[in-house]
Each structure stands twice: as C-alpha cells, then as structure tokens.
Amino acid sequence: WALPFIRPSQVRAALPEGYLARAGAGIAGAVAACPEYRAARTGMGFVSTPEEADLRPLLRQILRDGKRLAVPL
C-alpha cells in the first residue's frame, strides 16, 4: 500500500488560525531559555516566509539581547 500524497499547501491550509505565529513565539522562548544561547554573542536565523513559523520574535529577541544577528541574504 502507499501513503496518499499530501501537498505542503494542504497541510498549511489545515493549520488553525495563528498557529505559525504561536509556533514562532514558542521557538523564540525555547531558544532564549538555552544556556548556549545566553552565552552566545551572535545569533543566527532566517527571515521566514508566510508559509513558515514566524521567526520575527526570535530575531527581535536576539537584537534586544544585544547580540549580533546573522541572516542569509
């Protein structure tokens, strides 16, 4: 038997309203709680697309903490 093919757009459409924003906030909180993050002078991330978890809270936290922020161009 074979598993049905599910398009990523179908998965995203099924997510509850606000899920990606909550996921991004959870990621930021989890990262900020890590001792490795607290000891780091530089944080790395990426600017997410609308289909991905919103990482802006993490990027803002890195800057608020006085760390250097590196993102790909």
GROMACS .gro file of N, CA and C in nm:
model
  219
    1TRP      N    1   0.083  -0.118   0.000
    1TRP     CA    2   0.000   0.000   0.000
    1TRP      C    3   0.086   0.122   0.000
    2ALA      N    4   0.030   0.233  -0.040
    2ALA     CA    5   0.106   0.358  -0.048
    2ALA      C    6   0.033   0.465   0.031
    3LEU      N    7   0.112   0.551   0.091
    3LEU     CA    8   0.053   0.665   0.163
    3LEU      C    9   0.004   0.767   0.062
    4PRO      N   10  -0.106   0.835   0.092
    4PRO     CA   11  -0.153   0.938  -0.002
    4PRO      C   12  -0.057   1.056  -0.003
    5PHE      N   13  -0.044   1.117  -0.118
    5PHE     CA   14   0.042   1.236  -0.131
    5PHE      C   15  -0.036   1.356  -0.080
    6ILE      N   16   0.024   1.426   0.013
    6ILE     CA   17  -0.039   1.547   0.067
    6ILE      C   18   0.054   1.664   0.036
    7ARG      N   19   0.001   1.761  -0.031
    7ARG     CA   20   0.080   1.880  -0.067
    7ARG      C   21   0.104   1.966   0.057
    8PRO      N   22   0.224   2.028   0.064
    8PRO     CA   23   0.250   2.118   0.177
    8PRO      C   24   0.145   2.228   0.191
    9SER      N   25   0.093   2.276   0.080
    9SER     CA   26  -0.010   2.381   0.087
    9SER      C   27  -0.137   2.329   0.155
   10GLN      N   28  -0.166   2.198   0.139
   10GLN     CA   29  -0.283   2.140   0.206
   10GLN      C   30  -0.261   2.134   0.357
   11VAL      N   31  -0.139   2.103   0.398
   11VAL     CA   32  -0.107   2.098   0.540
   11VAL      C   33  -0.119   2.237   0.600
   12ARG      N   34  -0.060   2.336   0.533
   12ARG     CA   35  -0.068   2.474   0.585
   12ARG      C   36  -0.212   2.523   0.594
   13ALA      N   37  -0.292   2.490   0.494
   13ALA     CA   38  -0.431   2.534   0.494
   13ALA      C   39  -0.509   2.473   0.610
   14ALA      N   40  -0.467   2.357   0.656
   14ALA     CA   41  -0.537   2.289   0.766
   14ALA      C   42  -0.494   2.339   0.904
   15LEU      N   43  -0.388   2.419   0.911
   15LEU     CA   44  -0.342   2.469   1.041
   15LEU      C   45  -0.441   2.569   1.097
   16PRO      N   46  -0.462   2.568   1.228
   16PRO     CA   47  -0.553   2.667   1.288
   16PRO      C   48  -0.499   2.809   1.272
   17GLU      N   49  -0.589   2.904   1.271
   17GLU     CA   50  -0.553   3.046   1.262
   17GLU      C   51  -0.455   3.081   1.374
   18GLY      N   52  -0.347   3.148   1.340
   18GLY     CA   53  -0.250   3.193   1.439
   18GLY      C   54  -0.146   3.089   1.477
   19TYR      N   55  -0.154   2.970   1.421
   19TYR     CA   56  -0.062   2.862   1.458
   19TYR      C   57   0.083   2.900   1.430
   20LEU      N   58   0.112   2.955   1.311
   20LEU     CA   59   0.250   2.987   1.275
   20LEU      C   60   0.306   3.099   1.364
   21ALA      N   61   0.223   3.194   1.405
   21ALA     CA   62   0.269   3.299   1.497
   21ALA      C   63   0.299   3.240   1.634
   22ARG      N   64   0.213   3.152   1.682
   22ARG     CA   65   0.237   3.088   1.813
   22ARG      C   66   0.360   2.999   1.808
   23ALA      N   67   0.378   2.930   1.696
   23ALA     CA   68   0.497   2.845   1.681
   23ALA      C   69   0.623   2.930   1.687
   24GLY      N   70   0.623   3.044   1.620
   24GLY     CA   71   0.740   3.133   1.622
   24GLY      C   72   0.769   3.185   1.761
   25ALA      N   73   0.665   3.222   1.834
   25ALA     CA   74   0.684   3.270   1.972
   25ALA      C   75   0.740   3.158   2.060
   26GLY      N   76   0.693   3.036   2.039
   26GLY     CA   77   0.744   2.922   2.116
   26GLY      C   78   0.889   2.893   2.084
   27ILE      N   79   0.925   2.905   1.958
   27ILE     CA   80   1.064   2.885   1.918
   27ILE      C   81   1.152   2.990   1.985
   28ALA      N   82   1.109   3.115   1.983
   28ALA     CA   83   1.188   3.223   2.044
   28ALA      C   84   1.208   3.197   2.193
   29GLY      N   85   1.102   3.157   2.261
   29GLY     CA   86   1.113   3.129   2.404
   29GLY      C   87   1.205   3.012   2.434
   30ALA      N   88   1.195   2.907   2.354
   30ALA     CA   89   1.280   2.790   2.375
   30ALA      C   90   1.427   2.821   2.351
   31VAL      N   91   1.453   2.897   2.247
   31VAL     CA   92   1.592   2.934   2.218
   31VAL      C   93   1.647   3.024   2.329
   32ALA      N   94   1.570   3.124   2.370
   32ALA     CA   95   1.616   3.218   2.472
   32ALA      C   96   1.644   3.149   2.605
   33ALA      N   97   1.579   3.036   2.630
   33ALA     CA   98   1.599   2.964   2.756
   33ALA      C   99   1.725   2.876   2.756
   34CYS      N  100   1.785   2.857   2.641
   34CYS     CA  101   1.903   2.769   2.631
   34CYS      C  102   2.028   2.839   2.685
   35PRO      N  103   2.107   2.771   2.767
   35PRO     CA  104   2.231   2.830   2.816
   35PRO      C  105   2.328   2.863   2.702
   36GLU      N  106   2.324   2.783   2.597
   36GLU     CA  107   2.413   2.810   2.483
   36GLU      C  108   2.377   2.943   2.416
   37TYR      N  109   2.247   2.971   2.409
   37TYR     CA  110   2.204   3.099   2.352
   37TYR      C  111   2.250   3.214   2.442
   38ARG      N  112   2.227   3.200   2.571
   38ARG     CA  113   2.263   3.308   2.663
   38ARG      C  114   2.413   3.337   2.659
   39ALA      N  115   2.495   3.235   2.636
   39ALA     CA  116   2.640   3.254   2.632
   39ALA      C  117   2.689   3.307   2.498
   40ALA      N  118   2.607   3.295   2.395
   40ALA     CA  119   2.650   3.334   2.260
   40ALA      C  120   2.652   3.485   2.243
   41ARG      N  121   2.743   3.531   2.160
   41ARG     CA  122   2.747   3.674   2.124
   41ARG      C  123   2.677   3.700   1.992
   42THR      N  124   2.656   3.596   1.913
   42THR     CA  125   2.592   3.608   1.783
   42THR      C  126   2.480   3.506   1.773
   43GLY      N  127   2.367   3.549   1.718
   43GLY     CA  128   2.255   3.459   1.691
   43GLY      C  129   2.230   3.453   1.541
   44MET      N  130   2.193   3.337   1.494
   44MET     CA  131   2.165   3.320   1.351
   44MET      C  132   2.019   3.281   1.332
   45GLY      N  133   1.962   3.327   1.226
   45GLY     CA  134   1.824   3.291   1.194
   45GLY      C  135   1.799   3.318   1.047
   46PHE      N  136   1.674   3.310   1.009
   46PHE     CA  137   1.637   3.343   0.873
   46PHE      C  138   1.504   3.416   0.877
   47VAL      N  139   1.480   3.494   0.775
   47VAL     CA  140   1.354   3.567   0.764
   47VAL      C  141   1.254   3.470   0.701
   48SER      N  142   1.155   3.432   0.779
   48SER     CA  143   1.061   3.330   0.734
   48SER      C  144   0.963   3.384   0.630
   49THR      N  145   0.911   3.292   0.554
   49THR     CA  146   0.807   3.325   0.457
   49THR      C  147   0.671   3.311   0.526
   50PRO      N  148   0.564   3.359   0.464
   50PRO     CA  149   0.431   3.345   0.527
   50PRO      C  150   0.388   3.200   0.550
   51GLU      N  151   0.451   3.106   0.482
   51GLU     CA  152   0.414   2.966   0.500
   51GLU      C  153   0.493   2.897   0.610
   52GLU      N  154   0.584   2.967   0.676
   52GLU     CA  155   0.669   2.910   0.779
   52GLU      C  156   0.638   2.973   0.914
   53ALA      N  157   0.686   2.910   1.020
   53ALA     CA  158   0.672   2.970   1.153
   53ALA      C  159   0.732   3.110   1.150
   54ASP      N  160   0.663   3.205   1.211
   54ASP     CA  161   0.708   3.344   1.211
   54ASP      C  162   0.827   3.358   1.307
   55LEU      N  163   0.945   3.377   1.252
   55LEU     CA  164   1.066   3.386   1.334
   55LEU      C  165   1.101   3.529   1.375
   56ARG      N  166   1.017   3.625   1.340
   56ARG     CA  167   1.047   3.763   1.382
   56ARG      C  168   1.062   3.779   1.533
   57PRO      N  169   0.983   3.709   1.616
   57PRO     CA  170   1.007   3.721   1.760
   57PRO      C  171   1.148   3.677   1.801
   58LEU      N  172   1.198   3.572   1.740
   58LEU     CA  173   1.334   3.527   1.770
   58LEU      C  174   1.437   3.629   1.724
   59LEU      N  175   1.421   3.681   1.604
   59LEU     CA  176   1.517   3.780   1.553
   59LEU      C  177   1.517   3.904   1.640
   60ARG      N  178   1.399   3.948   1.682
   60ARG     CA  179   1.390   4.066   1.771
   60ARG      C  180   1.455   4.038   1.906
   61GLN      N  181   1.434   3.916   1.958
   61GLN     CA  182   1.494   3.879   2.087
   61GLN      C  183   1.646   3.883   2.079
   62ILE      N  184   1.700   3.833   1.970
   62ILE     CA  185   1.845   3.835   1.952
   62ILE      C  186   1.897   3.978   1.959
   63LEU      N  187   1.830   4.069   1.890
   63LEU     CA  188   1.873   4.209   1.890
   63LEU      C  189   1.852   4.274   2.026
   64ARG      N  190   1.737   4.245   2.091
   64ARG     CA  191   1.711   4.302   2.225
   64ARG      C  192   1.816   4.258   2.326
   65ASP      N  193   1.867   4.137   2.308
   65ASP     CA  194   1.969   4.085   2.398
   65ASP      C  195   2.108   4.137   2.367
   66GLY      N  196   2.117   4.228   2.269
   66GLY     CA  197   2.245   4.289   2.237
   66GLY      C  198   2.341   4.199   2.159
   67LYS      N  199   2.285   4.096   2.100
   67LYS     CA  200   2.369   4.004   2.022
   67LYS      C  201   2.375   4.050   1.876
   68ARG      N  202   2.478   4.006   1.809
   68ARG     CA  203   2.488   4.029   1.664
   68ARG      C  204   2.395   3.930   1.597
   69LEU      N  205   2.320   3.977   1.497
   69LEU     CA  206   2.226   3.891   1.427
   69LEU      C  207   2.276   3.862   1.287
   70ALA      N  208   2.284   3.736   1.251
   70ALA     CA  209   2.327   3.696   1.117
   70ALA      C  210   2.210   3.627   1.047
   71VAL      N  211   2.177   3.674   0.926
   71VAL     CA  212   2.072   3.612   0.845
   71VAL      C  213   2.126   3.598   0.702
   72PRO      N  214   2.085   3.494   0.632
   72PRO     CA  215   2.128   3.481   0.493
   72PRO      C  216   2.061   3.586   0.405
   73LEU      N  217   2.132   3.625   0.303
   73LEU     CA  218   2.074   3.721   0.207
   73LEU      C  219   2.014   3.651   0.091
   0.00000   0.00000   0.00000
